[in-house]
Coordinates of C-alpha atoms and ligand atoms in Angstrom, one line a residue:
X280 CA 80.4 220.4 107.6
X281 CA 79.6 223.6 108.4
X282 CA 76.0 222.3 108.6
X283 CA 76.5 219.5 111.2
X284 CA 78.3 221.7 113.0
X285 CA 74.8 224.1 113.5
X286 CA 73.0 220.7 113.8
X287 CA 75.0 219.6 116.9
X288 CA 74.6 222.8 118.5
X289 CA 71.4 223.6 117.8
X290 CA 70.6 219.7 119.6
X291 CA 72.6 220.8 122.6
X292 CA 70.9 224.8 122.7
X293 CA 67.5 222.7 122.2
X294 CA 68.4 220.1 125.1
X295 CA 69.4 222.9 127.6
X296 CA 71.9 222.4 130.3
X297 CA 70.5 218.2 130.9
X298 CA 72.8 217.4 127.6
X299 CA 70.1 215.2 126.0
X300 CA 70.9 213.5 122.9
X301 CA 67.2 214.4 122.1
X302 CA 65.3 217.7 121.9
X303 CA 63.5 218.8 125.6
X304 CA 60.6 217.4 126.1
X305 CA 59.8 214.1 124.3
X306 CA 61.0 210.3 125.7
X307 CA 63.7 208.8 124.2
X308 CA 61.4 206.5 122.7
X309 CA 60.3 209.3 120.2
X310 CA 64.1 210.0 119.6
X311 CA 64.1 208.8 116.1
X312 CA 61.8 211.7 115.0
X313 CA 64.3 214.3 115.9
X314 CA 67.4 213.1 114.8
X315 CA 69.1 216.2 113.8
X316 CA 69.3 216.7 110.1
X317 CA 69.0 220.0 108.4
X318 CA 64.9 219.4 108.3
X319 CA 62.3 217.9 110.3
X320 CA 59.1 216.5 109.7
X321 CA 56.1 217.1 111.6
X322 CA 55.2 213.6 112.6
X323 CA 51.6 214.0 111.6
X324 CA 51.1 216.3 109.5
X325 CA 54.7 215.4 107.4
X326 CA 54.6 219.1 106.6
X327 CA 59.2 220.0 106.5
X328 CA 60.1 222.8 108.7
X329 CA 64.0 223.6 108.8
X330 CA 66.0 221.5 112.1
X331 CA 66.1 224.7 113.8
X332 CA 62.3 225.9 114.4
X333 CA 62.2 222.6 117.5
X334 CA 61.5 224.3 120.1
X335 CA 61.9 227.8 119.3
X336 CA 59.2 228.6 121.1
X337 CA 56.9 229.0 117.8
X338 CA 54.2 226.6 116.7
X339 CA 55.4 225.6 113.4
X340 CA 53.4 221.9 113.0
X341 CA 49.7 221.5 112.9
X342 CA 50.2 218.5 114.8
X343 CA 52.5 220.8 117.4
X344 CA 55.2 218.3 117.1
X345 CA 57.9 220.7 117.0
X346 CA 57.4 221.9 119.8
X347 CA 57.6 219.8 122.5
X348 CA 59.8 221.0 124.8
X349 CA 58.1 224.7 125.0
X350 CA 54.5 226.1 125.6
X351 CA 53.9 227.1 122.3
X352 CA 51.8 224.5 120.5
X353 CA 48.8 224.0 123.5
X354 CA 47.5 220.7 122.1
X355 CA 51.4 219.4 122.9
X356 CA 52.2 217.2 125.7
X357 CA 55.7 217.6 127.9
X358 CA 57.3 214.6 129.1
X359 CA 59.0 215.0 132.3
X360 CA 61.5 212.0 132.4
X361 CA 61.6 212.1 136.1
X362 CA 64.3 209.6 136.9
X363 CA 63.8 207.9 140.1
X364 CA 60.5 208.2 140.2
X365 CA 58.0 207.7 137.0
X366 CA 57.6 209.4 134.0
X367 CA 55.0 211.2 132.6
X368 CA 53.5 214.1 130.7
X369 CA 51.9 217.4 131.5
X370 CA 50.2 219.8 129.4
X371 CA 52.3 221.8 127.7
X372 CA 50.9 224.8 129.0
X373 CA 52.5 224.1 131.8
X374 CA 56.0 224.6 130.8
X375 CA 58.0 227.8 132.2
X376 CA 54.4 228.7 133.6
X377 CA 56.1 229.4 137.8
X378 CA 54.9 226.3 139.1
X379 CA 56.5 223.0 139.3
X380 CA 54.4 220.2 138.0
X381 CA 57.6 217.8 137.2
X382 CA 59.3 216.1 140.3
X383 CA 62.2 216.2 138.2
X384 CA 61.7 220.0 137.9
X385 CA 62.3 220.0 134.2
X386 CA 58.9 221.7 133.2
X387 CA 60.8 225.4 134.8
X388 CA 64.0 225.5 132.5
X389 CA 64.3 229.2 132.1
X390 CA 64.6 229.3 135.7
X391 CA 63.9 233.5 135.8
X392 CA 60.2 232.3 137.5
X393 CA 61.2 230.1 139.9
X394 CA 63.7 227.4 140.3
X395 CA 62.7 223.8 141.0
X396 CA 64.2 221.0 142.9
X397 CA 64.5 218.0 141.7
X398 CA 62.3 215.4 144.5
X399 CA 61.8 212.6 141.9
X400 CA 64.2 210.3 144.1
X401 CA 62.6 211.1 147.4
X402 CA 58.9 210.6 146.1
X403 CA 59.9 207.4 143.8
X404 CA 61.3 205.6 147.0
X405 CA 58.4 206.2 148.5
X406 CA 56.1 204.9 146.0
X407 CA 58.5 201.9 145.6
X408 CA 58.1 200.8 149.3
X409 CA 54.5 201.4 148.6
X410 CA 54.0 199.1 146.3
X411 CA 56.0 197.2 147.8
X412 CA 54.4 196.8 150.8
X413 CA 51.3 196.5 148.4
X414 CA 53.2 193.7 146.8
X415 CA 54.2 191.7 150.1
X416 CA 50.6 191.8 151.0
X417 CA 49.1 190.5 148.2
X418 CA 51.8 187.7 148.4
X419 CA 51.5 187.1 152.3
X420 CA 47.4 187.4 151.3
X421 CA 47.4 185.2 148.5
X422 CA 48.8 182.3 150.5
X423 CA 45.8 182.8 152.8
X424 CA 43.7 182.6 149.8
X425 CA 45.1 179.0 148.4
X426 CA 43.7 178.3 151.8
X427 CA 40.3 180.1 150.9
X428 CA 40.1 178.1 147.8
X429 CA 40.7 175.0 149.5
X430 CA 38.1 175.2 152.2
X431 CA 35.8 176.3 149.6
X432 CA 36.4 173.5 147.5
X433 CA 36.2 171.0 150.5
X434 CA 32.7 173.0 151.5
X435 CA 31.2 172.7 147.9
X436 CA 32.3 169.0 148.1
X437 CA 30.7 167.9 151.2
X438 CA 27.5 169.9 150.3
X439 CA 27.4 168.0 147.0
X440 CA 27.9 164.7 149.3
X441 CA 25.4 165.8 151.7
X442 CA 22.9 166.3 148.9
X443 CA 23.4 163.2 147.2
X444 CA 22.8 161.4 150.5
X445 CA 20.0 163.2 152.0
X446 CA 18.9 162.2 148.2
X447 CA 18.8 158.8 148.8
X448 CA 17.4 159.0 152.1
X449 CA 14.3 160.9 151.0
X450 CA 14.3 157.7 148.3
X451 CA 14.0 155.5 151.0
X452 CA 11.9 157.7 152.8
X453 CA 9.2 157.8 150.8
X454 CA 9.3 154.2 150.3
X455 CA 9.6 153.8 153.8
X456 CA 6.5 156.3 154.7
X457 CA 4.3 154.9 151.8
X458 CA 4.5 151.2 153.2
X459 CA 3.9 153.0 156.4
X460 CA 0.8 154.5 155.5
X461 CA -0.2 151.4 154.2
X462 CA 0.0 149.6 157.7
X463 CA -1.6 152.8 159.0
X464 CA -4.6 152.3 156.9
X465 CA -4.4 148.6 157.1
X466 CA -4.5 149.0 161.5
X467 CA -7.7 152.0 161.2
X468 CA -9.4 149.8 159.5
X469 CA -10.1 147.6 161.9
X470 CA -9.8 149.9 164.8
X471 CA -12.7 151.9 163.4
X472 CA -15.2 148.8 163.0
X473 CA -14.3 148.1 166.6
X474 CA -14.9 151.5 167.5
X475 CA -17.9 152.0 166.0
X476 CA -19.3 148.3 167.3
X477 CA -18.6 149.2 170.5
X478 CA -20.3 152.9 170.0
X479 CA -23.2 151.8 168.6
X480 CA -23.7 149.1 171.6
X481 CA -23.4 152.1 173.6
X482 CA -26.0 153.9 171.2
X483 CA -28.8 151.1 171.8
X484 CA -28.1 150.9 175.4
X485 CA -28.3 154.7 176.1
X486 CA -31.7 154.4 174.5
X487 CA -32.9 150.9 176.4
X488 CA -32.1 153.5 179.8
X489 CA -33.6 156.5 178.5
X490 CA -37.3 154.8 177.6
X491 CA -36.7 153.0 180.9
X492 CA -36.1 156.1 183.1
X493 CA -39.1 157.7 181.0
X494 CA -41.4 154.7 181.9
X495 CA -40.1 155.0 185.4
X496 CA -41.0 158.6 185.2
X497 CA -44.0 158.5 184.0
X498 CA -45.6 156.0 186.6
X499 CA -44.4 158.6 189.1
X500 CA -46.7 160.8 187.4
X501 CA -49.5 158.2 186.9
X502 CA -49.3 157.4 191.0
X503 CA -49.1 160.9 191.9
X504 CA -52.2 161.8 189.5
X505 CA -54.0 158.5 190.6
X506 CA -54.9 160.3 194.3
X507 CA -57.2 156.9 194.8
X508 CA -54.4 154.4 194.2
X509 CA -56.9 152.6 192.0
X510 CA -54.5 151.6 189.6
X511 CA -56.3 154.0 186.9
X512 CA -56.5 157.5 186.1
X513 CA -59.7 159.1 185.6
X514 CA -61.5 162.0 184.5
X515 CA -61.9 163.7 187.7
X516 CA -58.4 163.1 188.8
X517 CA -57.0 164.9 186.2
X518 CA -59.5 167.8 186.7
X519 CA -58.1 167.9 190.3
X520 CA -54.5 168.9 188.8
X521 CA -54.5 172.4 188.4
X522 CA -51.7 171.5 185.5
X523 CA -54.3 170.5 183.1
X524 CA -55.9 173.7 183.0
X525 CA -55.5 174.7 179.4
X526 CA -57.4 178.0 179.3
X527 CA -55.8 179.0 182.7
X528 CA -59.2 180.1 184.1
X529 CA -58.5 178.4 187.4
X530 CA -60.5 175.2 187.0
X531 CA -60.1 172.2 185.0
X532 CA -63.1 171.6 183.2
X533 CA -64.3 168.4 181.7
X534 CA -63.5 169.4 178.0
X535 CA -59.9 170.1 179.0
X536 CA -59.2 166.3 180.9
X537 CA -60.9 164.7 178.4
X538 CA -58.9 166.1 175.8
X539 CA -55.7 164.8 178.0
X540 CA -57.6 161.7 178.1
X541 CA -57.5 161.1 174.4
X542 CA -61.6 161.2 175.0
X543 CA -61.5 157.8 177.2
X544 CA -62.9 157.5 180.8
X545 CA -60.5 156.2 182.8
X546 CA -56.7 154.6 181.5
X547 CA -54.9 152.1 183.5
X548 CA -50.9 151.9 183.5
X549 CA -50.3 151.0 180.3
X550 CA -52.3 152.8 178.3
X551 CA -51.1 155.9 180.9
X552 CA -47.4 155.3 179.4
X553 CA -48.5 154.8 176.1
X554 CA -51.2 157.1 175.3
X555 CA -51.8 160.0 177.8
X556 CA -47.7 160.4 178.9
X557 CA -46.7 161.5 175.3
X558 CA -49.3 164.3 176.1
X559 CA -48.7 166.2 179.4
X560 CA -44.8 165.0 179.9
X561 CA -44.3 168.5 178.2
X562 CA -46.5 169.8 180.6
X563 CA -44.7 168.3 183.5
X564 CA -41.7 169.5 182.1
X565 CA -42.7 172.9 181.5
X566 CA -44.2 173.6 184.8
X567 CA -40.8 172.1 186.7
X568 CA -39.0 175.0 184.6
X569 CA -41.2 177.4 185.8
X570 CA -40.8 176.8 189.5
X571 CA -36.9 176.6 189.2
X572 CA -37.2 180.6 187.6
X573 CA -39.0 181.5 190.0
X574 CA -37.3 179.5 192.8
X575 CA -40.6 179.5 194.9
X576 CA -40.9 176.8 198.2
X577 CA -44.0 175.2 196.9
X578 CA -42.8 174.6 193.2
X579 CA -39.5 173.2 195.1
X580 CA -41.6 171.1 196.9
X581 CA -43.7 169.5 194.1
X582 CA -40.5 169.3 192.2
X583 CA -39.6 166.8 195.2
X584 CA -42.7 165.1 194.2
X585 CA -42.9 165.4 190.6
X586 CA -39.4 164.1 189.6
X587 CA -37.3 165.9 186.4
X588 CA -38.9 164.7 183.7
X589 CA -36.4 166.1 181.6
X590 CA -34.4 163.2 179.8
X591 CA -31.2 163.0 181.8
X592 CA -28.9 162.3 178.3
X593 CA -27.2 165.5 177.6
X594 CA -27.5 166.4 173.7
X595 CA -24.0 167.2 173.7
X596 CA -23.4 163.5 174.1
X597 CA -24.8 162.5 171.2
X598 CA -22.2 164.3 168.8
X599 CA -19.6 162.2 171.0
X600 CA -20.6 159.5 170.1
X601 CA -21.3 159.9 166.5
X602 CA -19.2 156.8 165.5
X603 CA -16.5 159.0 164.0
X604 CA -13.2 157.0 164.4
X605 CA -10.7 159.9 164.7
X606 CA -8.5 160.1 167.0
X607 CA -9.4 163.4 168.3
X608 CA -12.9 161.7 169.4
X609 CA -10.2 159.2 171.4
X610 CA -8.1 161.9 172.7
X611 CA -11.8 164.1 174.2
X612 CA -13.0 160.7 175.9
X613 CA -9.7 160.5 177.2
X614 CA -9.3 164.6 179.0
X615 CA -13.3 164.2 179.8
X616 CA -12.4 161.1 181.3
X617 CA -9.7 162.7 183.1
X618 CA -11.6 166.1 183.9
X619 CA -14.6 164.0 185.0
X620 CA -12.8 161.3 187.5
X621 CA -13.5 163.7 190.5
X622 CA -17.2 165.9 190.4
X623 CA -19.1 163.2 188.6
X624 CA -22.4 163.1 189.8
X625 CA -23.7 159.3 189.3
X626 CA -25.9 159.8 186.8
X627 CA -23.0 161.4 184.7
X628 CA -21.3 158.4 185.8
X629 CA -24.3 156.1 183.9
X630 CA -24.6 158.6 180.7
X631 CA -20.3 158.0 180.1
X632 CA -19.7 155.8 177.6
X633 CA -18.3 152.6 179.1
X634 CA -14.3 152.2 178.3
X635 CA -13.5 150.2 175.3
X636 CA -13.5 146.9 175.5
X637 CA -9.9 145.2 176.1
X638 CA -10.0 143.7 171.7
X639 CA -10.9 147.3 171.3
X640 CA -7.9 148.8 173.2
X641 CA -5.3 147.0 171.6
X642 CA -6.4 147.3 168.0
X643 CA -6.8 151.0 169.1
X644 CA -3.1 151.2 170.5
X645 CA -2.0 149.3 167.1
X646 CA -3.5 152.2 164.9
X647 CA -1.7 154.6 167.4
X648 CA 1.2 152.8 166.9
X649 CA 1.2 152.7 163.2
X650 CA -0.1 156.3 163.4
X651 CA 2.9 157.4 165.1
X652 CA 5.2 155.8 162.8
X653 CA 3.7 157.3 160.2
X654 CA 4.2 160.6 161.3
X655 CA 7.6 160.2 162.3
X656 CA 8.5 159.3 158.7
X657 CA 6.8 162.1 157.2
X658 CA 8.3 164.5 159.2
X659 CA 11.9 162.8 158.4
X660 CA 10.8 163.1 154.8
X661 CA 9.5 166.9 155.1
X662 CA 13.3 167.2 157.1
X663 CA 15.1 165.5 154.0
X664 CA 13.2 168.0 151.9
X665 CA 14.0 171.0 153.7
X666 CA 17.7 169.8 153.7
X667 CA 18.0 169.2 150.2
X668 CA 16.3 172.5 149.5
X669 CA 18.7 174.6 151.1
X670 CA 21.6 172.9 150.0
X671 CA 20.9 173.4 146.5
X672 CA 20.2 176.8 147.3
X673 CA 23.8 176.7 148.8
X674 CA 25.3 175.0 145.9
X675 CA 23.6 177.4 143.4
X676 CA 25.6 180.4 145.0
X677 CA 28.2 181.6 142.4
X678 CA 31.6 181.6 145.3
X679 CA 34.1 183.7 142.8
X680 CA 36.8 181.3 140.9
X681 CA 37.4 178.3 142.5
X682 CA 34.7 178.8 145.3
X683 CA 37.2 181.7 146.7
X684 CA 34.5 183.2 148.7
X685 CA 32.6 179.9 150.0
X686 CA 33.9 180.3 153.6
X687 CA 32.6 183.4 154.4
X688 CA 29.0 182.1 154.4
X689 CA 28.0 181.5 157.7
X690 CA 30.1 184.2 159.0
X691 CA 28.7 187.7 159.7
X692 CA 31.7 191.1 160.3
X693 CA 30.7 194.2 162.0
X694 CA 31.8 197.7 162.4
X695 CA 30.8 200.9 164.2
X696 CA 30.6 204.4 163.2
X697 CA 29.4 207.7 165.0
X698 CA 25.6 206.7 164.9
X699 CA 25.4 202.7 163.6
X700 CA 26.9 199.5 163.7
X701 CA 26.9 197.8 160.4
X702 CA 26.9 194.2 159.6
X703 CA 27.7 192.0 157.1
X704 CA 27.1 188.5 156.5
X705 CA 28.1 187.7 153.2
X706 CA 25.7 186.0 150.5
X707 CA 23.1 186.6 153.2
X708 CA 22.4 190.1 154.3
X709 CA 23.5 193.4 155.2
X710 CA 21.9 195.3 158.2
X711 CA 22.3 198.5 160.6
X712 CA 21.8 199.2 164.1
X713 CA 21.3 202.4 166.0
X714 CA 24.6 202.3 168.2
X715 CA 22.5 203.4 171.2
X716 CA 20.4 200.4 171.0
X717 CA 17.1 199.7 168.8
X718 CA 15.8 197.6 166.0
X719 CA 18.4 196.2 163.1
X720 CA 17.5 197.8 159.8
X721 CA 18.0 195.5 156.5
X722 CA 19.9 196.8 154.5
X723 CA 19.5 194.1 151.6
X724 CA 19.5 190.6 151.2
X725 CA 22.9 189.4 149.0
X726 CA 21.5 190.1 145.2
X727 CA 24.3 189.3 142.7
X728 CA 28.2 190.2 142.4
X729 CA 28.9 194.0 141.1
X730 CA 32.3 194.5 140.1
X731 CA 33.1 195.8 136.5
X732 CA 33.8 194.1 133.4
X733 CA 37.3 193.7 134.7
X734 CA 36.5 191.7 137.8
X735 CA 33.0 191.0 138.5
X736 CA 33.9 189.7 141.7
X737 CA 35.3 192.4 143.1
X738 CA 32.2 193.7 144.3
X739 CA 29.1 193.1 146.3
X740 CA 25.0 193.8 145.8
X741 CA 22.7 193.4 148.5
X742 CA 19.1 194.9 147.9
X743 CA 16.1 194.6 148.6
X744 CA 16.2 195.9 152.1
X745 CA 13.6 198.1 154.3
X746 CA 11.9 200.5 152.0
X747 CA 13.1 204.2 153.0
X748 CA 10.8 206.6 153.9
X749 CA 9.8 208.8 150.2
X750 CA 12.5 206.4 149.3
X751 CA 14.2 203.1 147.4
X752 CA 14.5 200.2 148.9
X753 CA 17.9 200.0 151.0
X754 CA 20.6 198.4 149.4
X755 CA 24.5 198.0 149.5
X756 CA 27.2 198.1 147.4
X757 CA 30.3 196.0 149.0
X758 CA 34.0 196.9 147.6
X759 CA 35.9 193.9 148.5
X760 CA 40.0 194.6 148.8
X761 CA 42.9 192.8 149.3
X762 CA 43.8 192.4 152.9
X763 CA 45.6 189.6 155.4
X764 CA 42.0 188.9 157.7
X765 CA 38.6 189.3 156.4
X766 CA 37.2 192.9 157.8
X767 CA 34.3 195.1 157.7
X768 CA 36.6 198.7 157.0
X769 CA 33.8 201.2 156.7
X770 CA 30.5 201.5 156.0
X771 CA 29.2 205.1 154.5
X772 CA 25.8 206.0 152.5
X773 CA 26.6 207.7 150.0
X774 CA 23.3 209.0 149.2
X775 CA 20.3 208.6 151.3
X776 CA 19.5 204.5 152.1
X777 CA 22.2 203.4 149.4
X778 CA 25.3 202.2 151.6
X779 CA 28.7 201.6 150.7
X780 CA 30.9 198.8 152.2
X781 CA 34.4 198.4 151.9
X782 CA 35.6 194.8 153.2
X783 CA 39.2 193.5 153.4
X784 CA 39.3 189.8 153.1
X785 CA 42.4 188.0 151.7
X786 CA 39.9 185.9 149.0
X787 CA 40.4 189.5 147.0
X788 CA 44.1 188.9 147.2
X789 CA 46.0 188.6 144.0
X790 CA 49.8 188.1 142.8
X791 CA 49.5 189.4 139.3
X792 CA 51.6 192.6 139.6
X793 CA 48.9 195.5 139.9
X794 CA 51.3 197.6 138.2
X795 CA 51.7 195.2 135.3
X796 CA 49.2 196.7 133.0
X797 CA 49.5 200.1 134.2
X798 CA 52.1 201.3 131.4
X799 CA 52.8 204.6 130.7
X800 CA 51.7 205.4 126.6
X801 CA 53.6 208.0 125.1
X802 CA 51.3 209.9 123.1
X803 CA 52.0 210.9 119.3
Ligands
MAN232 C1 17.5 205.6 159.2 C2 18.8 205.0 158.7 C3 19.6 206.0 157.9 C4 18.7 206.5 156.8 C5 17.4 207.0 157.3 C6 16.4 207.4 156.1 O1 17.7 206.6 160.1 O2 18.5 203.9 158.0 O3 20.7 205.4 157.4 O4 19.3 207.5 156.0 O5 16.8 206.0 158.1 O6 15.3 207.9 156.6

């Protein structure tokens, strides 16, 4: 009797003036342990210390147990019950130590140091409209986000459509542009025989004129060296052309216009063309050159009389016409023809090849035709490619749970600081500006989600961005957070070209309770 008695007091001496029904200093959770008795056991170490020594202000248990309400033991905690706000536990050094770490003001009993209020009420409403407001948002945001999920899952949808059409097209495509190329070949075919008919007629006549014009030529020569009209040239008419005077020692001598005279007397017309032109055209030829260097009166004049013996088919012509039946060769006789309608001299007009003959024209427009066709369907094809290629590319993108995040490709958010202005264009790229004007620098290119093992999608990589100067690559790491509209709130870097993003959009919006995990443990 007498005992209890102690025991009863001893519990109320223990729990101070706040009348607990448990000693200072420990939840009411851990309540059990101290139920007053004439002993108590240390909860760890199970080593029996009389009722009494709790919280006498000596550390009787290894495991400090018994003291929990004091400083004594230093590897104790104090709980600070804090009612109105939320509990917790300070070291126990802390206790009686002049400062008020409690809100409840329970860790400065003696009061002789200082005396505490009691604020617990005050801060704990705050923290309650906090969360709160915390709480409202992530509702309010969370309806926003159904929307989110739907638009994302309406995007993935009619990308998925897209590429199972722009599938089948390229199918038919390709069928398409193979039977096309087909008829292509099937239309060159004959346009190319016609072509090259045509050219070579063109060939055989360009040489008919040329011998002719040479023939032409060279009785010019033969009636201006024949001084006696006698229908032949002879020995001594040659020697009276100072052209024929090999050895340049002013005179043609005998030797020399026999030697032109392929050692015969005298040569009529024929024989002229045929023997003694092949000879001394050159000779004619070189001597016209002459007189146009030097530009002379008298070599103008027997220019006048010897006519350019010089073929009048430019060489260039000859690759034109070299039978090849692309188009290209079309398309040059088509701007010469065009470049040539206005200075054409007439003998120009005689060396261009004659316009295709109308059989010609129209299996020529049938190959352009089919060409065209051709080429319209391949490029539809190398379209549907393209297409298909970034749409898988889209559809590969990993959008969060349920495609969350989808809508925000295609849309870029910016913010300014002192210096830059920072975009963001999610799953594609982040990039900074000088604010006073100047080139955008990449930041990264989006890399892969970053958030921790908890929520992977609660962050944002984007690397690979302009090489810094003695430096990494840039590269940005995006916080996402809950908010009602999706935001770019601040942009920092952290350490030199590695930025830091911190976006509100309301895909991050959740309303699992925040708190809900975030019990308090008592400890021991
Ligand atoms: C630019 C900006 C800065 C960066 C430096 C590094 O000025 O990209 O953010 O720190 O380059 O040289």
């Amino acid at each position: 009797m007498l005992n209890s008695v102690l025991i009863v007091f001893t519990l109320l001496q223990l729990g101070s003036s706040e009348n607990l029904s448990h000693p200072r200093g420990i939840p009411a959770s851990k309540a059990s342990f101290y139920r007053p008795a004439e002993t108590f056991r240390c909860i760890q170490s199970g080593k029996t210390i009389p009722f009494e020594y709790i919280n006498d202000d000596y550390c009787d248990c290894e495991d400090g147990s018994d003291e929990p309400g004091t400083s004594a033991c230093p590897m104790m905690r104090y709980y600070c019950e804090n009612l109105g706000h939320k509990p917790e536990y300070i070291l126990s050094s802390r206790v009686n130590d002049g400062i008020c770490d409690c809100c409840d003001g329970s860790d400065e009993f003696e009061g002789e140091k200082i005396q505490c209020l009691n604020f617990c009420e005050e801060i704990g409403r705050k923290d309650r409209e906090e969360k709160e407001k915390e709480k409202k948002l992530q509702e309010e945001g969370s309806k926003i986000k159904l929307n989110y999920i739907q638009q994302g899952q309406k995007i993935r949808e009619e990308k998925k459509a897209r590429l199972d059409q722009v599938e089948k097209e390229k199918d038919e495509m390709t069928e398409i542009k193979s039977d096309l190329e087909n008829k292509k070949t099937e239309a060159e075919t004959p346009e190319k025989e016609a072509k090259e008919r045509h050219e070579k007629a063109w060939e055989e006549e360009k040489a008919k004129r040329k011998a002719e014009k040479e023939k032409q030529t060279a009785l010019i020569v033969f009636d201006e060296i024949d001084s006696n009209d006698d229908q032949h040239v002879e020995m001594g008419e040659i020697m009276a052309h100072s052209e024929f005077d090999i050895d340049a020692d002013g005179t043609v001598s005998h030797d020399e216009a026999k030697e032109y005279l392929e050692e015969l007397e005298r040569v009529g017309r024929d024989d002229f063309i045929e023997k003694i032109w092949p000879n001394i055209k050159e000779i004619f030829k070189s001597k016209k050159s002459d007189s146009e260097a030097k530009g002379d009166k008298d070599s103008q004049s027997t220019e006048e009389k010897v006519p350019d013996l010089t073929p009048p088919v430019a060489d260039d012509d000859e690759d034109d016409y070299d039978g090849d039946d692309d188009e290209e060769d079309v398309d040059k006789q088509r701007v010469s023809e065009n470049q040539d309608v206005e200075n054409k001299t007439p003998e120009e007009d005689e060396d261009k090849m004659p316009d295709y003959d109308e059989e010609t024209k129209q299996l020529i427009a049938a190959a352009d035709d089919a060409r065209n066709q051709f080429n319209d369907a391949d490029r539809k094809l190398r379209d549907a490619e393209t297409e298909m290629n970034n749409l898988k590319s889209f559809l590969d993108l990993d959008f969060g749970h349920q495609d969350v995040y989808a809508s925000l490709k295609g849309q870029c958010f910016e913010m300014t600081d002192r210096e830059y202005t920072y975009k963001l264009c999610p799953f594609e790229k982040a990039s900074q500006r000088p604010k006073s004007g100047g080139t955008e620098t990449s930041l990264g290119v989006w890399g892969h989600w970053s958030g921790d093992e908890t929520n992977k999608y609660s962050a944002m990589k984007y690397e690979k961005g302009q090489n810094c100067w003695n430096g990494p690559d840039r590269s940005a790491h995006v916080i996402l957070q809950c908010g009602m509209e999706n935001i770019l709130l601040s942009a920092s870097e952290p350490s030199r070209c590695e930025y830091q993003f911190e976006f509100a959009t309301p895909a991050f919006c959740s309303q699992e309770d925040p708190n809900a995990n975030k019990e308090t443990h008592d400890e021991l």
